[in-house]
Amino acid sequence: QVQLQESGPGLVKPSETLSLTCNVSGASISRNYWSWIRQPPGKGLEWIGHVYYSGSTNYNPSFKSRVTISVATSKNQFSLKLTSVTAADTAVYYCARVFGSSGWFYFDYWGQGTLVTVSS
Amino acid sequence: DIQMTQSPSSLSASVGDRVTITCRASQSISSYLNWYQQKPGKAPKLLIYATSSLQSGVPSRFSGSGSGTDFTLTISSLQPEDFATYYCQHSYSARWAFGQGTKVEIK
């Protein structure tokens, strides 16, 4: 059974860097794409970006140059870094496995989500 | 970038009703469209991928159709456990996006 678990600080100060890790079990991270998605309180889902096990990435342009997603194959983990955070970055952050090929990609396994609050 | 617009944003329906949710893309996305269900406090759950393929374990009352820019999710007979928020999501380009969601509430 594939399981994903987010971890990281639940509180981040404005202008600092949000860092989260997703631990993957039941599947090798050396396959598929792996993604981060967030959901501000009471709002909809927002795709942040995804990483391939090789390290190649694609990001939502709305995050401009603030976001970095990386993979640690030896630990079967991938990570999210979001710099210069503001209150607008307060959200539940989900990690998810991307399944599919040839353009037909979808999120088939999700972590439970972790709430990150940006506040001083 | 491709924008996804769902309609309605919310709807009220009764158990047993047939429910249809629409998702429109700002440009053609072929059939690269997926649907998710989210209940309060829970992670989203994949229902349908590639427009009309039912994810394993999802009841057959859920179905999807469409192509190009217009897509629909249909629940043939609404059950109590189906009251939730539904999202569409495209994977047409390297930059993916979700619709804003449709909340299905009890009438």
Short mmCIF file of C-alpha atoms in Angstrom, two decimals:
data_model
loop_
_atom_site.label_atom_id
_atom_site.label_comp_id
_atom_site.label_asym_id
_atom_site.label_seq_id
_atom_site.Cartn_x
_atom_site.Cartn_y
_atom_site.Cartn_z
CA GLN A 1 0.00 0.00 0.00
CA VAL A 2 1.44 3.33 -1.05
CA GLN A 3 1.55 5.88 1.74
CA LEU A 4 2.76 9.46 1.82
CA GLN A 5 3.40 11.49 4.95
CA GLU A 6 4.18 15.20 5.11
CA SER A 7 6.40 16.60 7.83
CA GLY A 8 7.75 20.00 8.74
CA PRO A 9 7.09 23.07 10.88
CA GLY A 10 3.49 24.06 11.35
CA LEU A 11 4.38 27.70 11.93
CA VAL A 12 6.63 29.85 9.77
CA LYS A 13 7.39 33.54 10.19
CA PRO A 14 6.71 36.01 7.37
CA SER A 15 9.61 36.46 4.92
CA GLU A 16 11.14 33.14 6.01
CA THR A 17 11.31 29.84 4.11
CA LEU A 18 8.68 27.12 4.37
CA SER A 19 10.26 23.65 4.21
CA LEU A 20 8.31 20.41 4.05
CA THR A 21 9.28 16.82 3.40
CA CYS A 22 7.15 13.98 2.08
CA ASN A 23 8.14 10.48 3.12
CA VAL A 24 7.03 7.79 0.69
CA SER A 25 6.46 4.18 1.68
CA GLY A 26 5.15 1.25 -0.32
CA ALA A 27 6.53 2.62 -3.58
CA SER A 28 9.90 3.61 -4.94
CA ILE A 29 10.43 7.29 -5.48
CA SER A 30 12.65 6.31 -8.41
CA ARG A 31 9.56 6.01 -10.55
CA ASN A 32 6.77 8.44 -11.35
CA TYR A 33 6.49 12.14 -10.74
CA TRP A 34 5.85 13.49 -7.24
CA SER A 35 3.90 16.64 -6.52
CA TRP A 36 2.98 19.29 -3.97
CA ILE A 37 -0.51 20.78 -3.82
CA ARG A 38 -1.87 23.26 -1.31
CA GLN A 39 -5.25 24.41 -0.08
CA PRO A 40 -5.72 27.71 1.79
CA PRO A 41 -8.33 27.49 4.55
CA GLY A 42 -11.82 27.36 3.05
CA LYS A 43 -10.51 27.56 -0.51
CA GLY A 44 -9.74 25.28 -3.44
CA LEU A 45 -6.76 23.20 -4.47
CA GLU A 46 -3.68 24.79 -6.00
CA TRP A 47 -1.02 22.78 -7.82
CA ILE A 48 2.45 23.96 -6.74
CA GLY A 49 4.67 21.78 -8.88
CA HIS A 50 6.14 18.35 -9.40
CA VAL A 51 9.48 16.59 -9.59
CA TYR A 52 10.62 13.53 -11.47
CA TYR A 53 12.98 11.09 -9.76
CA SER A 54 15.72 12.32 -12.08
CA GLY A 55 15.34 15.77 -10.53
CA SER A 56 13.57 17.53 -13.39
CA THR A 57 10.81 19.84 -12.24
CA ASN A 58 7.79 21.82 -13.35
CA TYR A 59 6.30 24.63 -11.29
CA ASN A 60 3.16 26.71 -11.19
CA PRO A 61 4.25 30.07 -12.60
CA SER A 62 2.25 31.90 -9.94
CA PHE A 63 5.01 30.98 -7.48
CA LYS A 64 7.61 32.57 -9.76
CA SER A 65 11.07 31.80 -8.41
CA ARG A 66 10.03 31.19 -4.79
CA VAL A 67 9.54 27.43 -5.05
CA THR A 68 11.94 24.51 -5.22
CA ILE A 69 10.92 20.85 -5.23
CA SER A 70 13.65 18.26 -4.90
CA VAL A 71 13.92 14.52 -4.50
CA ALA A 72 16.12 12.41 -2.22
CA THR A 73 16.09 8.95 -3.75
CA SER A 74 18.27 7.39 -1.04
CA LYS A 75 15.69 8.39 1.57
CA ASN A 76 12.63 7.77 -0.64
CA GLN A 77 11.56 11.35 0.07
CA PHE A 78 10.87 14.55 -1.77
CA SER A 79 10.77 18.08 -0.44
CA LEU A 80 9.25 21.51 -0.90
CA LYS A 81 10.88 24.84 -0.20
CA LEU A 82 8.94 28.07 -0.54
CA THR A 83 10.83 31.27 0.16
CA SER A 84 9.70 34.72 1.27
CA VAL A 85 6.40 33.49 2.65
CA THR A 86 3.50 35.75 3.55
CA ALA A 87 0.16 35.15 5.23
CA ALA A 88 -1.22 34.22 1.81
CA ASP A 89 0.91 31.07 1.95
CA THR A 90 -1.02 29.79 4.96
CA ALA A 91 -2.55 26.54 3.76
CA VAL A 92 -2.80 22.81 4.12
CA TYR A 93 0.04 21.38 2.05
CA TYR A 94 -0.40 17.97 0.45
CA CYS A 95 2.15 15.75 -1.19
CA ALA A 96 0.91 13.35 -3.85
CA ARG A 97 2.10 10.70 -6.25
CA VAL A 98 1.60 11.41 -9.92
CA PHE A 99 0.64 8.38 -11.96
CA GLY A 100 0.24 7.96 -15.69
CA SER A 101 2.14 8.59 -18.88
CA SER A 102 2.01 10.30 -22.25
CA GLY A 103 0.26 13.35 -20.84
CA TRP A 104 -2.43 11.43 -18.95
CA PHE A 105 -1.20 12.23 -15.46
CA TYR A 106 -3.21 12.23 -12.27
CA PHE A 107 -2.73 12.24 -8.49
CA ASP A 108 -3.55 8.74 -7.28
CA TYR A 109 -2.11 8.75 -3.77
CA TRP A 110 -2.11 11.69 -1.37
CA GLY A 111 -0.66 12.44 2.02
CA GLN A 112 -3.04 13.45 4.80
CA GLY A 113 -1.93 17.07 4.51
CA THR A 114 -0.17 19.36 6.95
CA LEU A 115 -1.32 22.83 7.96
CA VAL A 116 1.34 25.51 7.69
CA THR A 117 0.52 28.86 9.21
CA VAL A 118 2.53 31.94 8.34
CA SER A 119 2.51 34.31 11.28
CA SER A 120 4.91 36.23 13.44
CA ASP B 1 -1.68 29.07 -18.84
CA ILE B 2 -4.83 27.00 -19.05
CA GLN B 3 -7.64 28.01 -16.69
CA MET B 4 -10.28 25.57 -15.47
CA THR B 5 -13.77 26.81 -14.61
CA GLN B 6 -16.32 24.62 -12.88
CA SER B 7 -20.05 25.17 -12.73
CA PRO B 8 -21.97 25.43 -10.62
CA SER B 9 -19.83 26.47 -7.66
CA SER B 10 -22.32 24.74 -5.41
CA LEU B 11 -25.54 22.80 -5.70
CA SER B 12 -28.16 21.29 -3.45
CA ALA B 13 -29.51 17.87 -4.27
CA SER B 14 -31.40 15.00 -2.69
CA VAL B 15 -30.39 11.39 -2.25
CA GLY B 16 -31.21 9.57 -5.46
CA ASP B 17 -30.87 12.62 -7.69
CA ARG B 18 -28.82 12.65 -10.86
CA VAL B 19 -26.10 15.28 -10.53
CA THR B 20 -23.97 16.80 -13.27
CA ILE B 21 -20.95 19.04 -12.73
CA THR B 22 -19.30 20.86 -15.61
CA CYS B 23 -15.65 21.77 -16.08
CA ARG B 24 -14.55 24.09 -18.89
CA ALA B 25 -10.95 24.65 -19.99
CA SER B 26 -9.77 27.97 -21.41
CA GLN B 27 -8.29 26.08 -24.37
CA SER B 28 -8.44 22.55 -25.68
CA ILE B 29 -6.94 19.96 -23.33
CA SER B 30 -7.85 16.91 -25.42
CA SER B 31 -8.91 14.31 -22.84
CA TYR B 32 -6.31 15.15 -20.18
CA LEU B 33 -8.88 15.75 -17.46
CA ASN B 34 -9.29 14.19 -14.03
CA TRP B 35 -11.88 14.45 -11.26
CA TYR B 36 -11.41 14.32 -7.49
CA GLN B 37 -13.74 14.19 -4.49
CA GLN B 38 -12.84 15.90 -1.23
CA LYS B 39 -14.61 15.60 2.09
CA PRO B 40 -14.03 18.08 4.94
CA GLY B 41 -10.68 17.61 6.65
CA LYS B 42 -9.58 14.91 4.24
CA ALA B 43 -7.24 14.69 1.31
CA PRO B 44 -8.81 14.61 -2.15
CA LYS B 45 -9.60 11.23 -3.65
CA LEU B 46 -9.19 10.39 -7.32
CA LEU B 47 -12.49 9.44 -8.95
CA ILE B 48 -11.94 9.58 -12.70
CA TYR B 49 -8.84 9.99 -14.86
CA ALA B 50 -8.36 10.61 -18.56
CA THR B 51 -11.89 12.08 -18.77
CA SER B 52 -13.84 8.84 -18.39
CA SER B 53 -11.74 6.10 -16.76
CA LEU B 54 -13.04 5.07 -13.35
CA GLN B 55 -10.37 4.72 -10.68
CA SER B 56 -10.28 1.30 -9.04
CA GLY B 57 -12.75 1.03 -6.18
CA VAL B 58 -14.87 4.00 -7.22
CA PRO B 59 -18.60 3.20 -7.53
CA SER B 60 -20.00 2.93 -11.04
CA ARG B 61 -22.56 5.66 -10.34
CA PHE B 62 -19.72 8.09 -11.08
CA SER B 63 -18.96 8.74 -14.74
CA GLY B 64 -17.12 11.31 -16.79
CA SER B 65 -17.33 12.53 -20.34
CA GLY B 66 -16.18 15.27 -22.67
CA SER B 67 -13.25 16.33 -24.81
CA GLY B 68 -11.53 19.48 -25.93
CA THR B 69 -12.74 22.22 -23.61
CA ASP B 70 -15.96 20.88 -22.06
CA PHE B 71 -16.19 18.05 -19.57
CA THR B 72 -18.78 16.67 -17.18
CA LEU B 73 -18.83 14.56 -14.06
CA THR B 74 -22.12 12.76 -13.49
CA ILE B 75 -23.36 11.00 -10.39
CA SER B 76 -26.24 8.85 -11.57
CA SER B 77 -27.95 8.43 -8.20
CA LEU B 78 -26.60 10.58 -5.38
CA GLN B 79 -25.82 8.70 -2.19
CA PRO B 80 -25.36 10.15 1.32
CA GLU B 81 -21.60 9.58 1.16
CA ASP B 82 -21.35 11.63 -2.06
CA PHE B 83 -21.94 14.97 -0.36
CA ALA B 84 -18.54 16.56 -0.82
CA THR B 85 -16.60 19.01 -2.96
CA TYR B 86 -15.53 17.94 -6.44
CA TYR B 87 -12.56 19.26 -8.40
CA CYS B 88 -11.47 18.85 -11.98
CA GLN B 89 -7.77 18.99 -12.90
CA HIS B 90 -5.96 19.03 -16.25
CA SER B 91 -2.57 17.61 -17.18
CA TYR B 92 -2.47 18.84 -20.76
CA SER B 93 0.71 20.89 -20.51
CA ALA B 94 3.65 20.95 -18.16
CA ARG B 95 1.72 23.34 -15.93
CA TRP B 96 -1.31 21.71 -14.40
CA ALA B 97 -4.30 23.33 -12.72
CA PHE B 98 -7.45 22.56 -10.77
CA GLY B 99 -10.90 23.97 -11.15
CA GLN B 100 -12.23 26.03 -8.24
CA GLY B 101 -14.44 23.22 -6.98
CA THR B 102 -18.13 22.36 -6.82
CA LYS B 103 -19.68 21.74 -3.43
CA VAL B 104 -22.54 19.24 -3.43
CA GLU B 105 -24.83 19.81 -0.46
CA ILE B 106 -27.88 18.08 0.91
CA LYS B 107 -31.22 19.62 -0.07
#
